[in-house]
Every structure is written in structure tokens, then in C-alpha cells.
PDB file of C-alpha atoms in Angstrom:
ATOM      1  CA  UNK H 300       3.267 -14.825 -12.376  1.00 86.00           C
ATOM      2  CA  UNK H 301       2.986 -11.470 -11.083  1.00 90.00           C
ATOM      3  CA  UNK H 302       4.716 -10.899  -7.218  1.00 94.00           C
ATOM      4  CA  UNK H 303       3.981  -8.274  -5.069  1.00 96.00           C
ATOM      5  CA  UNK H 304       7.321  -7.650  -2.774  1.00 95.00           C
ATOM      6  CA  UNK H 305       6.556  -5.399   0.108  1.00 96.00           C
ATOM      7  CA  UNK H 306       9.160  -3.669   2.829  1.00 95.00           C
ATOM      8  CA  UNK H 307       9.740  -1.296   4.902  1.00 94.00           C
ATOM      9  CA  UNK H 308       7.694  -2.047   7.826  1.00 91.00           C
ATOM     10  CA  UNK H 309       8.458  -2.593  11.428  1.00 96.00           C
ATOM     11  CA  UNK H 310       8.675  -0.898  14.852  1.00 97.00           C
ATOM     12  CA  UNK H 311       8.164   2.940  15.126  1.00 97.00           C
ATOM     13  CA  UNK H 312       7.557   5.191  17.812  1.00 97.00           C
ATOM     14  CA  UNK H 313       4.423   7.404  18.245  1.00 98.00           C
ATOM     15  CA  UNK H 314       5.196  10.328  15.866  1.00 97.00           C
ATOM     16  CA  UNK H 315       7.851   9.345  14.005  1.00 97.00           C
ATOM     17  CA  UNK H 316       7.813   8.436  10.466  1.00 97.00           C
ATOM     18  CA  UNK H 317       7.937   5.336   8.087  1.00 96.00           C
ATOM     19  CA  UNK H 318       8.364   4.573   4.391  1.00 98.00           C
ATOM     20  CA  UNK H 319       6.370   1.529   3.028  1.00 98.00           C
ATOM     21  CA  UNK H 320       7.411   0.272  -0.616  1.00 98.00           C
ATOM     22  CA  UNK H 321       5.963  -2.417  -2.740  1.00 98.00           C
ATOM     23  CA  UNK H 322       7.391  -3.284  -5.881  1.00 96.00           C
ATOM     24  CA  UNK H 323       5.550  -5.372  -8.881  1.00 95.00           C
ATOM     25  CA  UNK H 324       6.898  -8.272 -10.800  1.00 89.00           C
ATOM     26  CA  UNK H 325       6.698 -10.846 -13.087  1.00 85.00           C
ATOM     27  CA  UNK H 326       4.428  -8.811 -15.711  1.00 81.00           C
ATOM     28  CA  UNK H 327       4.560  -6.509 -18.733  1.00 78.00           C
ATOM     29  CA  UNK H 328       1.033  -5.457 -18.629  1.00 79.00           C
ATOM     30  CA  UNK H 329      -0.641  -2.026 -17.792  1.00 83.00           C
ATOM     31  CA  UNK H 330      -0.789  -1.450 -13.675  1.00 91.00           C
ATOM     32  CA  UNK H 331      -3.557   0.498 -13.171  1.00 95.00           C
ATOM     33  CA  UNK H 332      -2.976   1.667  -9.742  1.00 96.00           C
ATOM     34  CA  UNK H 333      -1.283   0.259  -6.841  1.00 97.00           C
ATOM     35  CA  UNK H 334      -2.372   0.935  -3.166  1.00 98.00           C
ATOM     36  CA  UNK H 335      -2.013  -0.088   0.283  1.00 98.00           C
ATOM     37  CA  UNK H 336      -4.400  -1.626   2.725  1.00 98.00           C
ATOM     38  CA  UNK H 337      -4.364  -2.020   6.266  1.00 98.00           C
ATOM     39  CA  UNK H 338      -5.830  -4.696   8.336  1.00 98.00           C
ATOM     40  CA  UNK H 339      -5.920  -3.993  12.702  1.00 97.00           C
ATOM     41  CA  UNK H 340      -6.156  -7.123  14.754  1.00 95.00           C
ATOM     42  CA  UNK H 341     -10.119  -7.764  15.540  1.00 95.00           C
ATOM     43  CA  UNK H 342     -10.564  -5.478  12.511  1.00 96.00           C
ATOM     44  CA  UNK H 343     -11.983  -5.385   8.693  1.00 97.00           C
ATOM     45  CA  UNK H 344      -9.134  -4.527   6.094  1.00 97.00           C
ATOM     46  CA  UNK H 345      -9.312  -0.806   5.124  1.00 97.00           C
ATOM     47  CA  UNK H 346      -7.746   1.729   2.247  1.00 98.00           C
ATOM     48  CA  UNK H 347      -4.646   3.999   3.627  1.00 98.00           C
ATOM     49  CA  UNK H 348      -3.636   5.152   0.213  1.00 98.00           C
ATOM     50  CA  UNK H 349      -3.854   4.630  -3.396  1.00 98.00           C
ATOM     51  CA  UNK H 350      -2.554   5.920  -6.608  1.00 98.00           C
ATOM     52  CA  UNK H 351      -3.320   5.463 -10.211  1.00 96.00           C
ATOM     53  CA  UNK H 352      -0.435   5.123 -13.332  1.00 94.00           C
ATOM     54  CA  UNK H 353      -1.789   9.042 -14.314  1.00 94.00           C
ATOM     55  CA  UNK H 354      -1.297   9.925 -10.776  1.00 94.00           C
ATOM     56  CA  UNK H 355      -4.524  10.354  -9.038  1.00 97.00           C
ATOM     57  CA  UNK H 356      -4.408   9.269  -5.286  1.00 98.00           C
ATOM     58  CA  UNK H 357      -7.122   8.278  -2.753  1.00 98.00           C
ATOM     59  CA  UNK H 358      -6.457   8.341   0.955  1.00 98.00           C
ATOM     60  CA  UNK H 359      -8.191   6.830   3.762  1.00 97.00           C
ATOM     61  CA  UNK H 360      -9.351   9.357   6.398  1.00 96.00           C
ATOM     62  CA  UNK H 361      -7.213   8.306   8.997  1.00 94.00           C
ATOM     63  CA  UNK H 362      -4.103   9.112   7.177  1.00 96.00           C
ATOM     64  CA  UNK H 363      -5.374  11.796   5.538  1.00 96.00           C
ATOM     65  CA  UNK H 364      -2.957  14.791   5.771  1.00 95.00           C
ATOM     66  CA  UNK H 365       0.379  12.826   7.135  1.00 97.00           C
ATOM     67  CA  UNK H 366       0.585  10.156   4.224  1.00 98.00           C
ATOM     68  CA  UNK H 367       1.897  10.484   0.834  1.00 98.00           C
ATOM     69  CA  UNK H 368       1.626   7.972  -2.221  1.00 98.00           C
ATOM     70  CA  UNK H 369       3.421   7.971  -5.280  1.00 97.00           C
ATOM     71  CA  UNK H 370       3.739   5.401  -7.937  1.00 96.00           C
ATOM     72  CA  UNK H 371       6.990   4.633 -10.392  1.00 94.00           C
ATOM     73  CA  UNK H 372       5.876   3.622 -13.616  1.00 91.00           C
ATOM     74  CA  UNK H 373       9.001   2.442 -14.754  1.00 92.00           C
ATOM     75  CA  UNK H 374       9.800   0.704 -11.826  1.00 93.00           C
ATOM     76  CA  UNK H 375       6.194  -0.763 -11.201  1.00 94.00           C
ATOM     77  CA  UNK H 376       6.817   0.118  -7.562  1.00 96.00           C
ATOM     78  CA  UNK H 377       4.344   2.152  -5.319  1.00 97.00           C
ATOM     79  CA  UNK H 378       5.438   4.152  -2.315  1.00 98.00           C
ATOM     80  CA  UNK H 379       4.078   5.024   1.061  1.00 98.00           C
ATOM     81  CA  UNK H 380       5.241   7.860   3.715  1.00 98.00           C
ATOM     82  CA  UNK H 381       3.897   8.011   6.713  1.00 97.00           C
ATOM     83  CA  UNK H 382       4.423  10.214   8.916  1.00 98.00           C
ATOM     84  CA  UNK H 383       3.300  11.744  12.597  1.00 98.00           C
ATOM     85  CA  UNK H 384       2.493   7.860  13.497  1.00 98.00           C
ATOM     86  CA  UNK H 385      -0.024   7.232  16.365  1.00 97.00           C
ATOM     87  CA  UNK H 386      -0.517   3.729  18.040  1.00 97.00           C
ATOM     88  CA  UNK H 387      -3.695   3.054  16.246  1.00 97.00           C
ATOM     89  CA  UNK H 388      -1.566   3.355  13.269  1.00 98.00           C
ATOM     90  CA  UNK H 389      -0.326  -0.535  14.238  1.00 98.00           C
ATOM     91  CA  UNK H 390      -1.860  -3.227  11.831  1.00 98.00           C
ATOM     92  CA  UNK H 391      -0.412  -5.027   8.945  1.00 98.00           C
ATOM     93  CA  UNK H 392      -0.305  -3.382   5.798  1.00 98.00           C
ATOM     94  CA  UNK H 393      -0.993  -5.221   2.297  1.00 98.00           C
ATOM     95  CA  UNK H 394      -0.091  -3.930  -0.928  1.00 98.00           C
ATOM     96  CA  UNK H 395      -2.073  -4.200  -3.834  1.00 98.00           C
ATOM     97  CA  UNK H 396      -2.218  -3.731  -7.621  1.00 97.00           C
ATOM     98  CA  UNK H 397      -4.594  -3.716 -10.154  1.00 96.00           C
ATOM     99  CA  UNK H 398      -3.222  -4.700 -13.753  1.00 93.00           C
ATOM    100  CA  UNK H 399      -5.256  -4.625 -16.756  1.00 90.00           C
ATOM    101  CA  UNK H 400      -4.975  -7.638 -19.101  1.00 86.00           C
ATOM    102  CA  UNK H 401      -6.568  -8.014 -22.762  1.00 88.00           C
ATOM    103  CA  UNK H 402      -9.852  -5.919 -21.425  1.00 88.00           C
ATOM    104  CA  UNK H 403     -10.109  -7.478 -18.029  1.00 90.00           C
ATOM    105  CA  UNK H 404      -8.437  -5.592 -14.704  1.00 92.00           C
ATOM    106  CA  UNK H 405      -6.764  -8.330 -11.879  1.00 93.00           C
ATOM    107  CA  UNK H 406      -6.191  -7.581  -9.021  1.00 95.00           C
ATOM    108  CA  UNK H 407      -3.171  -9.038  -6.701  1.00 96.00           C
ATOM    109  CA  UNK H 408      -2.316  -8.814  -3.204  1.00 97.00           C
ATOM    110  CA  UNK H 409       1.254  -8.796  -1.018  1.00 97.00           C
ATOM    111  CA  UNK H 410       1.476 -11.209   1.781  1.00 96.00           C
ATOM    112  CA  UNK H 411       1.916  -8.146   4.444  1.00 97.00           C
ATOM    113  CA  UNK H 412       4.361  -6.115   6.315  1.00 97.00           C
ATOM    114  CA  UNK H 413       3.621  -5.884  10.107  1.00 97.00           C
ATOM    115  CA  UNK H 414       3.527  -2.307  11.342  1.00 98.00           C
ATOM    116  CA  UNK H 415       3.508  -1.869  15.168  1.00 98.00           C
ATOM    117  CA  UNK H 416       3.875   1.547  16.511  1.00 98.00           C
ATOM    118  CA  UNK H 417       4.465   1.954  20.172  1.00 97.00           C
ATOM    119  CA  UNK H 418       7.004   3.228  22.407  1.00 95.00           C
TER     120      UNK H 418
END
């Protein structure tokens, strides 16, 4: 049964930094690409970053120049860096991987990490 194990999150204070990692068990299959999600209270889940096993990344347009995502194939564990934090940076952040299996792609989600940023 494949786990998603998230940490890193917490309190941070406007413009500092934080590193979010998520690491993938329980399976010997491909990962296609592992991400993270946010969800705001009030608000509709949303992309931050993503990043695919040959290394191409997507970022949401809020984070967009002050986030970096990498991926560990080996170590099936995805990585987030956030930096110059701003309040509306507070939500809770999912990770979430996409593993291909005998033609089909799954997709499975971490129970959260709560990131509240505020002085």
C-alpha cells in the first residue's frame, strides 16, 4: 500500500524560508511525478509545485520565482523550498504522487502538513 509521509511544515515568519519533504512508500513501481498542493481555509485546493522523474517542474503563479522542487528518484521523495514567505502563503499543503502501474497512472495523496505564516 503506497504511503505518502509529509514534514516539514509549521510556523514561519513573513519572509523567512521553509523546506517541505514528502517521501513515497510501500511501492516498486514507476512515480511519475510528485507535487505539492495547497489548500487556504474558505479556499479550492491549488498546484504550488510539481516535478516529473525526468525532471520537468510546474509551479503555481504564486510561488513562482521563490519556490524550488526537486525529486529523488532513488529515494522516491520530492522536495519543496520555499522561500520569501508572505501570510497568504498559510494553508495546508498536500503532497501528491502519480505512479504508473501495468499501463494505468494512480494517483495518491498525503494527509497534510499545516503551514501558517505569521509573525
Amino acid at each position: 500500500q503506497v504511503q505518502l509521509v509529509e514534514s516539514g511544515g509549521g510556523l514561519v515568519q513573513p519572509g523567512g524560508s521553509l523546506r517541505l519533504s514528502c517521501a513515497a512508500s510501500g511501492t516498486s513501481d514507476s512515480i511519475n511525478s510528485m507535487g505539492w498542493y495547497r489548500q487556504a481555509l474558505g479556499k479550492a485546493r491549488e498546484l504550488v509545485a510539481s516535478v516529473t522523474s525526468g525532471g520537468d517542474t510546474n509551479y503555481g503563479d504564486s510561488v513562482k520565482g521563490r519556490s524550488t522542487i526537486s525529486l529523488d528518484n532513488a529515494k522516491n521523495t520530492v522536495t519543496l523550498q520555499m522561500n520569501r514567505l508572505k501570510p497568504e502563503d498559510t494553508a495546508v499543503y498536500f503532497c501528491k504522487a502519480i505512479i504508473g502501474f501495468r499501463g494505468y497512472n494512480y494517483q495518491y495523496w498525503g494527509q497534510g502538513t499545516q503551514v501558517t505564516v505569521s509573525s
